Structure formats: C-alpha cells, structure tokens
XYZ file of C-alpha atoms in Angstrom:
729
model
C 61.355 106.359 64.399
C 62.270 108.742 61.618
C 63.823 112.089 62.184
C 60.779 113.876 60.809
C 58.705 112.624 63.696
C 61.504 113.320 66.132
C 61.560 116.885 64.968
C 57.941 117.275 65.877
C 58.053 115.594 69.237
C 61.381 116.705 70.693
C 60.974 119.408 73.285
C 62.605 122.563 72.020
C 63.349 125.882 73.620
C 61.145 128.730 72.558
C 61.573 129.426 68.879
C 62.154 133.122 69.401
C 64.893 132.546 71.982
C 63.251 134.826 74.578
C 63.710 133.049 77.908
C 61.322 135.351 79.771
C 58.909 135.715 76.871
C 55.260 136.319 77.675
C 52.414 134.176 76.387
C 49.601 136.680 76.091
C 46.164 135.496 75.113
C 42.910 137.184 74.234
C 42.688 140.637 72.665
C 46.068 141.705 74.077
C 47.801 138.709 72.511
C 46.099 139.409 69.189
C 47.104 143.068 69.307
C 50.718 142.193 70.110
C 50.778 139.674 67.242
C 49.534 142.419 64.914
C 52.230 144.855 66.046
C 54.967 142.236 65.643
C 53.691 141.508 62.142
C 53.554 145.187 61.220
C 57.050 145.768 62.594
C 58.601 143.174 60.256
C 56.383 144.185 57.328
C 57.355 147.850 57.812
C 61.026 146.942 57.550
C 60.476 144.974 54.345
C 58.393 147.795 52.859
C 60.873 150.511 53.814
C 63.920 148.577 52.652
C 62.456 147.661 49.272
C 59.775 150.188 48.342
C 59.723 153.416 50.328
C 63.095 154.382 51.853
C 63.173 156.722 54.855
C 65.726 159.276 56.038
C 68.552 157.307 57.676
C 68.467 158.600 61.258
C 64.662 158.564 61.335
C 64.592 154.984 60.100
C 67.102 153.809 62.701
C 65.289 155.594 65.535
C 61.987 153.985 64.549
C 63.816 150.644 64.347
C 65.138 151.035 67.900
C 61.993 152.558 69.375
C 59.777 149.845 67.915
C 62.051 147.090 69.203
C 62.105 148.619 72.681
C 58.324 148.951 72.827
C 57.730 145.416 71.543
C 60.447 144.050 73.831
C 58.931 145.489 76.998
C 55.509 144.234 75.901
C 56.659 140.679 75.214
C 59.505 139.978 77.670
C 59.068 139.865 81.426
C 61.498 141.751 83.663
C 62.336 138.654 85.708
C 62.529 134.921 85.072
C 59.511 132.697 85.282
C 58.260 131.767 88.726
C 55.813 128.958 89.464
C 53.501 130.982 91.717
C 53.449 134.751 91.082
C 52.523 136.773 94.147
C 49.385 138.671 93.136
C 49.349 141.041 96.172
C 52.955 142.053 95.502
C 52.159 142.679 91.841
C 49.220 144.900 92.811
C 51.426 146.868 95.222
C 54.082 147.407 92.564
C 51.409 148.455 90.068
C 50.290 151.061 92.580
C 53.883 152.285 92.967
C 54.124 152.507 89.178
C 51.352 155.126 88.938
C 53.671 158.088 89.658
C 56.067 156.818 86.988
C 53.161 156.438 84.576
C 52.038 160.009 85.234
C 55.536 161.377 84.569
C 55.952 159.509 81.277
C 52.394 160.432 80.261
C 53.244 164.080 80.902
C 56.320 163.786 78.696
C 54.247 162.251 75.917
C 51.734 165.096 76.300
C 54.493 167.702 76.041
C 55.876 166.001 72.949
C 52.414 165.919 71.402
C 51.909 169.624 72.048
C 55.312 170.532 70.576
C 54.783 168.319 67.530
C 51.287 169.667 66.831
C 52.293 173.325 66.455
C 54.234 172.867 63.175
C 51.007 171.527 61.697
C 49.478 174.959 62.271
C 51.091 177.193 59.693
C 50.508 180.438 61.583
C 51.530 179.134 65.029
C 54.966 179.290 66.609
C 55.967 176.466 68.943
C 56.074 177.741 72.542
C 59.052 176.950 74.738
C 57.261 175.357 77.687
C 56.434 171.896 76.218
C 60.058 171.097 75.450
C 61.358 172.691 78.635
C 59.200 170.338 80.729
C 59.785 167.170 78.684
C 63.050 165.528 79.696
C 63.324 165.289 83.473
C 59.950 163.568 84.044
C 60.736 161.131 81.225
C 64.035 159.994 82.739
C 62.643 159.856 86.279
C 59.615 157.810 85.238
C 61.778 155.472 83.158
C 64.174 154.736 86.008
C 61.311 154.201 88.475
C 59.587 151.738 86.147
C 62.816 149.797 85.579
C 63.431 149.426 89.326
C 59.821 148.369 89.929
C 60.235 145.693 87.267
C 63.283 144.295 89.074
C 61.312 144.009 92.318
C 58.304 142.285 90.786
C 57.523 138.666 90.042
C 57.272 137.059 86.633
C 54.383 138.373 84.551
C 53.981 135.835 81.770
C 50.300 136.304 80.996
C 49.894 140.063 81.358
C 51.751 143.339 80.825
C 52.220 145.040 84.207
C 51.857 148.790 84.537
C 55.626 149.281 84.909
C 56.178 147.764 81.479
C 53.424 149.937 80.000
C 55.421 152.875 81.360
C 58.559 151.598 79.607
C 56.605 151.142 76.371
C 55.444 154.749 76.601
C 58.970 155.914 77.428
C 60.351 154.064 74.385
C 57.902 155.847 72.122
C 58.634 159.192 73.798
C 62.413 158.841 73.362
C 62.210 157.812 69.710
C 59.532 160.406 68.955
C 61.401 163.266 70.591
C 64.709 162.447 68.905
C 62.989 162.216 65.517
C 61.302 165.563 66.224
C 64.702 166.985 67.219
C 66.284 166.040 63.890
C 64.535 168.931 62.171
C 63.627 171.311 64.959
C 66.575 171.283 67.351
C 69.518 170.584 65.018
C 70.300 167.300 66.770
C 72.913 166.314 64.186
C 74.922 169.514 64.584
C 74.906 169.862 68.362
C 74.818 166.279 69.675
C 77.993 165.292 71.484
C 79.231 168.870 71.812
C 79.154 171.449 74.565
C 76.176 173.028 72.758
C 73.973 169.940 73.026
C 70.355 170.689 73.882
C 69.594 169.699 77.515
C 66.301 168.059 76.572
C 68.097 165.871 74.043
C 70.426 164.819 76.845
C 67.504 163.807 79.090
C 65.880 161.868 76.247
C 69.172 160.209 75.295
C 69.846 159.191 78.907
C 66.374 157.665 79.122
C 67.010 155.890 75.814
C 70.271 154.404 77.076
C 68.513 153.212 80.255
C 65.792 151.545 78.161
C 68.359 149.854 75.915
C 70.266 148.517 78.911
C 67.104 147.173 80.547
C 65.952 145.370 77.400
C 69.481 144.005 76.916
C 69.372 142.625 80.466
C 66.058 140.917 79.755
C 67.003 139.299 76.458
C 70.796 138.808 76.694
C 71.587 138.500 80.393
C 73.830 140.316 82.829
C 77.243 139.781 81.216
C 76.772 142.225 78.343
C 74.952 144.655 80.651
C 77.909 144.637 83.031
C 80.351 145.403 80.221
C 78.234 148.311 78.955
C 77.869 149.777 82.454
C 81.625 149.494 82.938
C 82.216 151.412 79.693
C 79.743 154.135 80.714
C 81.515 154.435 84.063
C 84.837 154.700 82.232
C 83.566 157.745 80.343
C 83.163 159.629 83.617
C 86.142 158.404 85.679
C 88.754 158.711 82.919
C 90.545 161.737 84.450
C 91.507 159.629 87.470
C 92.756 156.551 85.582
C 96.432 155.812 84.864
C 98.319 155.279 81.612
C 96.617 154.972 78.261
C 93.185 154.681 79.945
C 93.244 158.330 81.039
C 91.081 160.925 79.276
C 89.758 164.386 80.094
C 86.218 163.342 81.052
C 82.856 164.516 79.736
C 79.688 166.150 80.966
C 76.552 164.022 81.062
C 74.910 166.196 78.407
C 77.763 165.808 75.946
C 78.187 162.097 76.678
C 74.579 160.944 76.282
C 73.830 163.057 73.222
C 77.005 161.746 71.592
C 75.811 158.163 72.126
C 72.677 158.846 70.077
C 74.603 159.719 66.915
C 76.031 157.661 64.080
C 79.235 157.413 66.107
C 77.408 155.395 68.756
C 74.003 153.763 68.987
C 72.891 154.928 65.534
C 76.195 153.824 64.014
C 77.356 150.667 62.218
C 75.788 148.082 64.545
C 72.266 149.493 64.297
C 72.845 150.220 60.599
C 73.397 146.487 60.120
C 70.594 145.318 62.436
C 68.049 147.641 60.794
C 68.871 146.442 57.288
C 70.619 143.110 56.829
C 69.980 141.404 60.168
C 66.247 142.045 60.354
C 65.979 140.881 56.753
C 67.786 137.580 57.258
C 66.133 136.895 60.592
C 62.783 137.188 58.818
C 64.220 134.821 56.191
C 65.082 132.335 58.955
C 61.560 132.708 60.358
C 60.092 131.929 56.921
C 62.260 128.803 56.710
C 61.073 127.777 60.162
C 57.364 128.343 59.578
C 57.409 126.617 56.178
C 59.433 123.688 57.650
C 62.148 124.219 55.039
C 64.629 124.522 57.899
C 63.590 121.069 59.143
C 64.406 119.731 55.684
C 67.984 120.992 56.046
C 68.375 119.069 59.313
C 66.768 115.927 57.898
C 68.993 116.126 54.840
C 72.030 116.192 57.118
C 70.687 113.143 58.982
C 70.157 111.255 55.735
C 73.735 111.963 54.587
C 75.685 111.417 57.802
C 73.352 109.678 60.225
C 74.586 106.128 59.545
C 78.287 107.008 59.818
C 80.119 106.234 63.060
C 79.095 108.818 65.605
C 76.401 109.769 63.105
C 74.390 112.315 65.125
C 77.587 114.234 65.910
C 78.393 114.509 62.211
C 74.801 115.541 61.593
C 75.340 118.325 64.118
C 78.340 119.484 62.105
C 76.445 119.592 58.803
C 73.152 120.915 60.161
C 74.802 123.619 62.245
C 76.825 124.782 59.253
C 73.610 125.071 57.234
C 71.444 126.735 59.876
C 74.144 128.635 61.747
C 75.012 130.812 58.790
C 71.449 132.179 58.877
C 71.024 132.300 62.654
C 72.225 135.492 64.316
C 73.840 133.927 67.393
C 75.830 130.809 68.246
C 73.643 130.077 71.275
C 70.526 130.454 69.142
C 71.899 127.929 66.665
C 72.537 125.483 69.529
C 68.928 125.868 70.627
C 67.634 125.390 67.077
C 69.561 122.232 66.115
C 70.909 120.925 69.406
C 67.511 120.014 70.804
C 67.438 117.260 68.183
C 71.096 116.293 67.732
C 72.225 116.292 71.382
C 69.737 113.624 72.596
C 70.621 111.449 69.615
C 74.357 111.819 70.255
C 73.773 110.648 73.807
C 71.890 107.626 72.467
C 74.850 106.409 70.402
C 77.284 106.690 73.310
C 78.513 110.271 73.625
C 78.722 111.583 77.157
C 76.344 114.499 77.811
C 79.129 117.056 78.018
C 80.731 115.753 74.799
C 77.403 115.883 72.959
C 76.769 119.440 74.122
C 80.350 120.470 73.314
C 80.193 119.108 69.762
C 76.935 120.925 69.088
C 78.290 124.155 70.607
C 81.489 124.025 68.546
C 79.612 123.214 65.332
C 76.987 125.906 65.955
C 79.682 128.475 66.637
C 81.244 127.581 63.301
C 77.983 128.522 61.630
C 78.856 132.143 62.369
C 81.875 131.920 60.057
C 80.139 129.947 57.316
C 79.253 131.890 54.130
C 77.116 133.267 52.669
C 75.457 135.014 55.636
C 77.936 134.275 58.457
C 75.412 135.151 61.134
C 75.904 138.887 61.006
C 79.650 139.223 60.791
C 79.984 139.699 57.048
C 77.527 142.586 57.038
C 79.157 144.400 59.949
C 82.596 143.824 58.425
C 81.440 145.285 55.129
C 79.919 148.274 56.947
C 83.043 148.943 59.028
C 85.742 148.322 56.408
C 84.047 149.392 53.207
C 85.118 146.102 51.602
C 82.373 144.760 49.285
C 80.235 142.089 50.901
C 80.876 139.555 48.118
C 84.654 139.854 48.608
C 84.272 139.119 52.312
C 82.095 136.080 51.634
C 84.540 134.669 49.079
C 87.474 135.202 51.428
C 85.608 133.387 54.233
C 85.097 130.132 52.317
C 88.455 128.399 52.948
C 88.771 129.322 56.662
C 85.225 128.062 57.237
C 86.026 124.782 55.469
C 89.166 124.389 57.590
C 87.165 124.882 60.772
C 84.494 122.338 59.878
C 87.039 119.811 58.574
C 88.721 120.028 61.959
C 85.408 119.574 63.802
C 84.522 116.635 61.543
C 87.760 114.789 62.255
C 87.515 115.596 65.953
C 84.135 113.887 65.942
C 85.252 111.023 63.707
C 88.393 110.202 65.701
C 86.468 110.251 68.976
C 83.813 107.965 67.486
C 86.291 105.385 66.160
C 88.398 105.550 69.334
C 85.357 104.735 71.467
C 83.782 102.239 69.049
C 80.655 104.311 68.433
C 78.160 103.378 65.750
C 75.716 105.407 63.722
C 71.928 105.340 63.723
C 70.035 102.491 62.124
C 68.251 102.938 58.824
C 64.780 102.888 60.381
C 65.753 105.828 62.629
C 66.673 108.036 59.685
C 64.714 109.819 56.974
C 64.786 108.145 53.571
C 67.384 109.738 51.333
C 65.429 108.821 48.202
C 62.454 110.732 49.527
C 64.514 113.737 50.507
C 66.306 113.903 47.175
C 62.934 114.373 45.481
C 62.493 117.489 47.646
C 65.861 118.989 46.754
C 63.985 122.013 45.428
C 63.650 123.125 49.069
C 67.244 124.329 48.801
C 66.087 126.822 46.145
C 65.798 129.786 48.583
C 69.447 129.365 49.597
C 70.558 128.895 45.988
C 68.653 132.025 44.954
C 70.237 133.963 47.792
C 73.751 132.926 46.765
C 73.089 133.534 43.058
C 71.578 136.968 43.663
C 74.476 138.034 45.878
C 77.076 137.127 43.265
C 74.996 138.318 40.321
C 75.356 141.903 41.504
C 72.079 142.361 43.375
C 72.188 144.342 46.596
C 72.159 142.380 49.835
C 68.702 143.727 50.621
C 67.301 142.686 47.254
C 68.952 139.255 47.465
C 67.529 138.677 50.960
C 64.069 139.752 49.859
C 64.178 137.369 46.882
C 65.191 134.553 49.246
C 62.212 135.312 51.508
C 59.841 135.232 48.541
C 61.434 131.981 47.339
C 60.926 130.374 50.767
C 57.236 131.231 50.596
C 56.887 129.983 47.008
C 58.615 126.608 47.513
C 56.384 125.970 50.522
C 53.473 125.726 48.090
C 55.024 122.484 46.835
C 54.920 120.966 50.333
C 52.189 120.100 52.855
C 53.169 123.259 54.765
C 51.846 125.800 52.278
C 52.297 129.408 53.267
C 48.973 131.200 53.320
C 47.884 134.437 55.017
C 47.953 132.870 58.490
C 51.432 131.411 57.993
C 52.638 134.718 56.511
C 51.516 136.578 59.634
C 53.104 133.900 61.822
C 56.427 134.159 59.972
C 56.548 137.959 60.097
C 55.655 138.007 63.796
C 58.195 135.278 64.579
C 60.866 137.195 62.669
C 60.191 140.299 64.754
C 60.332 138.344 68.019
C 63.560 136.622 66.986
C 65.061 139.997 66.076
C 64.473 141.587 69.502
C 67.579 140.085 71.062
C 69.924 140.998 68.235
C 68.553 144.566 68.029
C 69.030 145.101 71.773
C 72.527 143.621 71.556
C 73.446 145.836 68.588
C 72.171 148.922 70.407
C 74.166 147.965 73.524
C 77.238 147.384 71.361
C 76.652 150.839 69.902
C 76.981 152.295 73.406
C 80.371 150.580 73.777
C 81.521 151.706 70.334
C 80.407 155.249 71.148
C 82.416 155.299 74.379
C 85.490 153.989 72.552
C 85.149 156.646 69.845
C 84.472 159.503 72.286
C 87.295 158.699 74.698
C 89.827 157.753 72.029
C 90.850 154.644 73.958
C 90.804 152.597 70.753
C 93.538 154.727 69.176
C 95.637 154.559 72.344
C 95.186 150.797 72.439
C 96.404 150.646 68.840
C 99.557 152.528 69.849
C 100.097 150.051 72.668
C 99.755 147.151 70.236
C 102.185 148.823 67.851
C 104.774 149.234 70.599
C 104.369 145.581 71.558
C 104.878 144.515 67.945
C 108.273 146.210 67.851
C 109.485 143.414 70.131
C 107.503 140.562 68.566
C 104.751 140.603 65.956
C 103.626 137.167 67.128
C 103.240 138.482 70.688
C 101.161 141.378 69.351
C 98.876 138.906 67.562
C 98.536 136.747 70.668
C 97.708 139.852 72.692
C 95.097 140.876 70.098
C 93.667 137.352 70.237
C 93.368 137.493 74.025
C 91.653 140.898 73.977
C 89.185 139.798 71.267
C 88.243 136.696 73.254
C 87.984 138.658 76.486
C 85.729 141.260 74.882
C 83.533 138.508 73.479
C 82.988 136.596 76.704
C 79.325 136.902 77.578
C 78.519 138.794 74.386
C 76.698 137.516 71.318
C 78.844 137.410 68.190
C 77.537 140.655 66.730
C 78.407 142.756 69.762
C 81.715 140.966 70.314
C 82.958 141.635 66.793
C 81.660 145.226 66.733
C 83.643 146.057 69.868
C 86.759 144.138 68.781
C 86.648 145.878 65.398
C 86.768 149.226 67.209
C 89.510 148.338 69.686
C 91.770 145.659 68.178
C 91.482 145.791 64.384
C 92.828 149.370 63.984
C 95.960 148.343 65.908
C 96.541 145.364 63.635
C 96.102 147.555 60.567
C 98.716 149.968 61.941
C 101.078 146.989 62.108
C 100.845 146.833 58.327
C 98.291 144.025 58.166
C 95.749 144.232 55.355
C 92.316 145.417 56.616
C 90.572 142.239 55.417
C 93.050 139.991 57.267
C 92.988 142.168 60.388
C 89.207 142.148 60.605
C 88.943 138.430 59.885
C 91.508 137.824 62.624
C 89.501 139.605 65.317
C 86.199 138.320 63.922
C 87.230 134.681 64.323
C 88.300 135.157 67.911
C 85.185 137.163 68.717
C 83.121 134.280 67.331
C 84.913 131.514 69.230
C 84.582 133.409 72.480
C 81.210 131.615 72.535
C 83.047 128.341 73.317
C 85.936 129.746 75.356
C 85.854 129.116 79.126
C 84.946 130.382 81.615
C 82.089 132.330 79.943
C 80.994 130.353 76.879
C 77.422 131.163 75.854
C 77.084 128.479 73.168
C 78.484 125.787 75.472
C 76.132 126.889 78.245
C 73.160 126.630 75.877
C 74.239 123.096 74.911
C 74.749 122.046 78.533
C 71.200 123.146 79.366
C 69.864 120.755 76.708
C 72.245 117.903 77.533
C 71.941 118.227 81.321
C 75.734 118.462 81.694
C 77.972 120.627 83.844
C 78.341 124.030 82.095
C 82.016 124.578 82.934
C 83.085 121.075 81.883
C 81.035 121.468 78.726
C 82.766 124.751 77.909
C 86.178 123.098 78.389
C 85.137 120.225 76.124
C 83.823 122.629 73.460
C 87.108 124.551 73.631
C 88.912 121.280 72.924
C 86.600 120.361 70.028
C 86.901 123.802 68.434
C 90.592 124.321 69.082
C 91.323 124.570 65.350
C 89.585 127.939 65.377
C 92.438 129.222 67.530
C 94.920 128.131 64.855
C 93.106 129.116 61.645
C 93.425 132.926 62.124
C 97.195 132.577 62.490
C 97.163 130.389 59.386
C 95.575 133.024 57.160
C 97.745 135.746 58.724
C 100.887 133.878 57.706
C 99.276 132.438 54.543
C 97.020 135.063 52.900
C 96.326 132.468 50.231
C 93.764 130.984 52.625
C 91.737 134.160 52.055
C 92.175 133.581 48.313
C 94.771 136.346 48.024
C 97.836 135.700 45.861
C 98.895 133.412 43.020
C 96.708 130.343 42.288
C 99.578 127.910 42.940
C 100.292 129.490 46.340
C 96.581 129.390 47.214
C 96.327 125.684 46.338
C 99.456 124.808 48.339
C 98.274 126.864 51.318
C 94.867 125.174 51.311
C 96.276 121.643 51.054
C 98.840 122.124 53.818
C 96.267 123.849 56.029
C 93.843 120.933 55.571
C 96.617 118.554 56.524
C 97.481 120.737 59.512
C 93.973 120.821 61.024
C 93.605 117.069 60.454
C 96.881 116.369 62.259
C 95.775 118.705 65.044
C 92.547 116.745 65.462
C 94.494 113.479 65.531
C 96.793 114.841 68.219
C 93.972 116.140 70.410
C 91.847 112.989 70.098
C 94.787 110.559 70.468
C 93.941 108.618 67.302
C 96.143 108.319 64.221
C 95.448 105.100 62.297
C 94.929 103.579 65.725
C 95.396 104.670 69.361
C 98.222 107.227 69.464
C 100.866 107.275 72.160
C 101.910 110.475 73.876
C 105.040 110.617 71.699
C 103.042 110.284 68.481
C 100.589 112.945 69.675
C 103.428 115.356 70.427
C 104.935 114.814 66.958
C 101.520 115.336 65.339
C 100.987 118.568 67.261
C 104.396 119.854 66.173
C 103.656 118.849 62.571
C 100.316 120.694 62.684
C 101.970 123.848 64.012
C 104.588 123.687 61.242
C 101.749 123.980 58.710
C 100.740 127.403 60.051
C 103.374 129.718 58.612
C 102.709 128.913 54.957
C 106.426 128.782 54.123
C 107.381 125.825 51.963
C 110.260 124.967 54.322
C 108.041 124.603 57.372
C 105.463 122.779 55.270
C 108.092 120.198 54.313
C 109.126 119.898 57.950
C 105.495 119.326 58.903
C 105.054 116.710 56.201
C 108.243 114.989 57.345
C 107.093 114.957 60.964
C 103.700 113.589 59.945
C 105.421 110.831 57.965
C 107.638 110.037 60.941
C 104.588 109.890 63.214
C 102.915 107.505 60.764
C 105.936 105.168 60.674
C 106.250 105.278 64.458
C 102.546 104.530 64.764
C 102.798 101.539 62.404
C 105.839 100.250 64.250
C 104.044 100.573 67.602
C 100.986 98.801 66.195
C 103.116 95.957 64.740
C 104.985 95.603 68.010
C 101.766 95.397 70.056
C 100.376 92.860 67.569
C 103.384 90.555 67.905
C 103.477 91.021 71.668
C 99.840 90.018 72.098
C 100.212 86.262 71.288
C 103.272 86.028 73.524
C 101.419 87.643 76.402
C 98.480 85.329 75.844
C 100.806 82.296 76.030
C 101.967 83.130 79.581
C 99.779 81.316 82.103
C 97.698 83.695 84.190
C 98.561 86.682 81.997
C 95.412 88.723 81.168
C 94.603 89.415 77.545
C 95.453 92.903 76.329
C 92.501 95.277 76.212
C 91.452 96.649 72.851
C 89.385 99.445 74.350
C 91.973 102.140 74.852
C 90.787 105.642 75.559
C-alpha cells in the first residue's frame, strides 16, 4: 500500500478544524458556501487591489468572522439524538431576543439612512434606543445556545440572533467612526454610552465564538482578565489599579490598543492570506505531495514514520496557524504508521505533537509568530525569519535524534519499499514545491508579505494545472471557502487575545510586571529568565500559539528588554516558550490532539511530548547566551556557536533517550547531560569543558561496552547461567 492511497483512505479530522462544525445542505448550505467564498475573496481583493480605511477593514473582518462562525459552528458538541421538542422550546424562547436585536438593526438602519438625505439631520432617538436591546438580546441568545442540543444540520433561531447581533455591532462601530468620534472618545470618561453597549455586546460575541472554536481554557483566561479590570482596587501589590467604569473599559477594548490592535491587524492581513494559501495547497493536493515526499526520503529509515512526522510537520507546520491543527493535518497519517512499526500509542502521539509544535518556529511563515513579532517590535519581517533559521534547525535536530535513538534502542525498523511512494516518481513532480520557493524568493526579493503571499496562492493554483487535481472554478470556490472556515478559529483567538492585551495596556499591569522582573534580575539574571520562561509557558497553557505569544509579548518581553536584552532576543525568548506551551503538561493542546488520534492517555502523552521536545526549553537560553545563534555577531563566532549548539542538543537527546553508541548507563547519561548544559553559555571555556565531558562519556561508554562483551562469554560458560539480554530499554 503506497502512502498516496493511505492519504485518501485514512480517517482525518475535519479539514477546517471546527469540532462542532455544521454540515448544512440544500439552499442554506449553498448560501453559506457563497458567503465563505466571498469572505476570503473580499480579503484578497482589499489587500491587493482596493485598500480600505484601517479600523473599518478590521471591524468588517471581525464582524464577518463572527457572523460566519455562528452560522457554521454549533453552540454545543455533537449529540447522537438531538431532542427536537427541546429545540422547539428554545427557539420559542429566542423570539424575544430576536425582536430586541431586530429592533437594534432597525435603529441602526434609520440612523445610517439619514446621512444619505442631504437636507435631513439625524434624529437622536434611533441611537438612543440602540444599545441596551442589542446587549440584552445577545446575552439571551448566548445562554439559550448553551442550553440547547447540537444543531449540525440547521441554524437555530438563537444563532440567527447572534448573526444579526454581529452585524449590528460591526455596523454601528463603523458608523460611529465618522459620526460619533469613536477614535477620540473611546476608552475615556467621555465615551459615548451607545458605543459602550455595542462594545460590550461585541466582547460577548467574541467570547462565545472563542468558546465554540477554541474551548474553555482561553475563555476562562479572558474572563479572568476582564474581572481583573473591575476588581483591581481591592487587589494587593503590583496587581492593584484604580479600577474603571464599564463604559470606559469596553470602549477602550474596541480600539487599536485592544481588539483592533496588533493581533487583529495580523489576522486580517497576513494570517488570512496564508491560511487561504494552506487551503489552496490542500484542495490542489500539493500539501499531500509534501507529506509523500517526506515519506519517500525518510520512510525506510529506522523508525521511519516518526522521522516522516518530523519532516512533514516542519513543512506543513510553518504554514498552519496552530500546533494542534498541524497535528490533525499530518498526524492522522503518521501516528497510525508509527504504531505499526512498534511505537507505543503515547510515544507516536508525542512525537507528532513535538514535531508539529516545531512547525510554529520554522521559517518562512512560522505559523503566525513572525508576523505578530514584526508588528509588535517594528523589526522587518525578513530579519526575523533569517534569525529564526538556526534555532529552528536546532529544535528539529534534537527531535530527529530523539526519534532515532529511541528507534535504535528498541530495534525498530522502517517501512518496506512497497508501503512507500516511489521517489523517482515524486522527483519528477518537484515543481510542486514552486509555490513555497516563490514565497521565499518574493519575501527576500523585497516584495511585501501580502504580495508574496498572493503570488504563492496564484502559484499553487497554476502548478495544479500540471497535476490530475487541476484547479477550476469549482476548486477555486472550494479553496476560498475552506480558507475562510479554517480562519474562523484563528480570528476568534486573535480577537480574544486582543481583549487580554487591552486589559494589560489599560491597567498597566505589564509595566509593573516588568519592574518586578527587573528587581528579580538584580539578584540573578538567570532567575529572571527562568521566571520569564515560567510565565510565558503558564500564559500559553490552553491557548493557541498566536494568543499565547501576543499576551507574553505584552507582559514578559518588555521586562526582558528593560534588563538590557535586545528586543529581537527578548521576543524570540518568550515566543519559543509560548509555542512549546502546546506540549507542556498539564495543559498541552498539541499533545491532546495527538492523543485523540492515537487513542492514548492525554496526560501521559503530554509528559512524553515534553520529553521529546525538551530541547526547546534549552534553545532559548542558548541564543540568549550566544546571540550568534540568531546570526548576530562575527561570522567565526556564529559558526562556533552553531556547531557547539548542534553538539549540545545531540548530547541532550542521547542523555534523555539513554543511547550513546549503545545503551547508556546512568553515569554516562549524567555526564552527557552536564556536557549538553555546558554548551549553552556560548563561552569557549564552557564549550571546551562540554567537549571534554562528551569525550569522557564516549571513552566510558566504549569501556563499558568492551567490559560487557568480554564478560558475556564468561557468563555463558557458567552452567545454568542465563545468557545476557541484548534488549535493554
């Protein structure tokens, strides 16, 4: 069986990643498909041809995602037998909510129509009666959705109410940009009350969609931050603040300091663009070629499917917006095959989770991190990508040797030739890498990120014409619609992260945290870094990478910069730990996604993935102490730093997996671990110590192996003495 056929027959999670996604048929399904297609096409048109005013564009981006999200994602998980009478009762209870939101839409329509009449002056009553019914109807519809059963083949009335509320919020705030001076008064004591009602309804809608597409963990964190904004006067220490009125708080969130700030700026430009690119690769089957190419290269090696997971996840993970999404995309194929060659289910899931998480730090796209980092720091995108190359290589070298040492230690084999795609055939289709090559070339040739991404999308469509999966009008619509559906989760997450960033900016807790970090560093800079690491991981638990880094960049990175650390190093430091929070117990989203495919225990899988990806906990300290790993400094220093770092992560893998030219004893493993840690600082003295320790471990290992070899015949000569086992774990 070749991998091409396996790709087609292996059961995969839904391509768009929406667990509660609806499968609407008939006219409603067709209409929803059309709106998804138009949503993606509108972004491409606006980004490349007809730019819009910034705040208006971002509000349409959010409002459209909210409306499409409530239309396509059920409020609760699937249930085998929906209770029709209960659904009808809840629909009846939703009528008052529908009437309130409909009234708000009517008021907005009346207010917006008067400016079209040159001689008419807008009366006060439509706007005065807009906000309270909107918020009340929104909250009622959300609660009704929680009480209902799964609605996978229809859109219940409560969700129609939320769709209307989404349009009302976005429409009113866009109207307010020109007519109510939203920019000047938002977040101040002079904020318009109706803007506050609309903003509060908008926050409620964002939180509800986040709950549906990203789960309760991120929702809980956002709610905790909102609560913090109101209870600050009663908190101790650096958490205390003066407190804020609801009007000031909610209007502040809907500014470029909060929801409309850097996270939505990135999701509305770069993320939507590259998610559509990923959808084009998926529809044209170019993405399958990447996976098959990895199988052809590494499939026959010992532990072959695990090494395929490393290569394929590096290729696909850089495009995919989330670590868990990358696990779902590649793990559904690699995890079953790893189990076939002898990996335990939890090991197979852990390897895939660790490799998929590494995709978020792999240039050129790095999931979304590079774009957010460029937006936050002002550092050019190409500089960030170049700086990320060596740390990403170190991470994947570590994962590779982790996999290789485990495979050789347990005597695992690769896949047979008839189970793999033919390399000769695949090499004739090497042109399918053209979209990625064009993307990389355009980025470094001086094109904007938007133009480079658009060229890559066009290239993906063009190269498909050379394959059996030609992209025609039907496939184009499918790719655009799939891109929009895939983007819903990341847009909701970015909006929720914007709420957190807004609270941090409004309360000033980020600056006070920086002062705390600075005080800690006066005693020990290493302790300050460890503390920053812990906070970054804690913030990232339960969050997708984008939200985790956005929050860590607001809270932790400024403190590191105040310590005198270069902004690029500081942001890379928190970015790495925000990324690997996806494989850090007890809440490890990527590991949980892998365990669902492998059928393993989630907690044990998260512990195993932590072990596999442990180099990621060392690499940030490496480039802090050795800036040469970020390609900063003299060429000779960069080369030495890279070589010693490669040796360090390899020794670390050998220590963790208990294999160093043979089974390693506890003493050898301890020496290897110490040698690996000596490679961190980048100083030539510690490097020499590390090299010396590694050499000593090698000699000790050879001596132990020679001793066991000579002892074996003697043991065999003793009557009744069992033969020594060669299968050491």
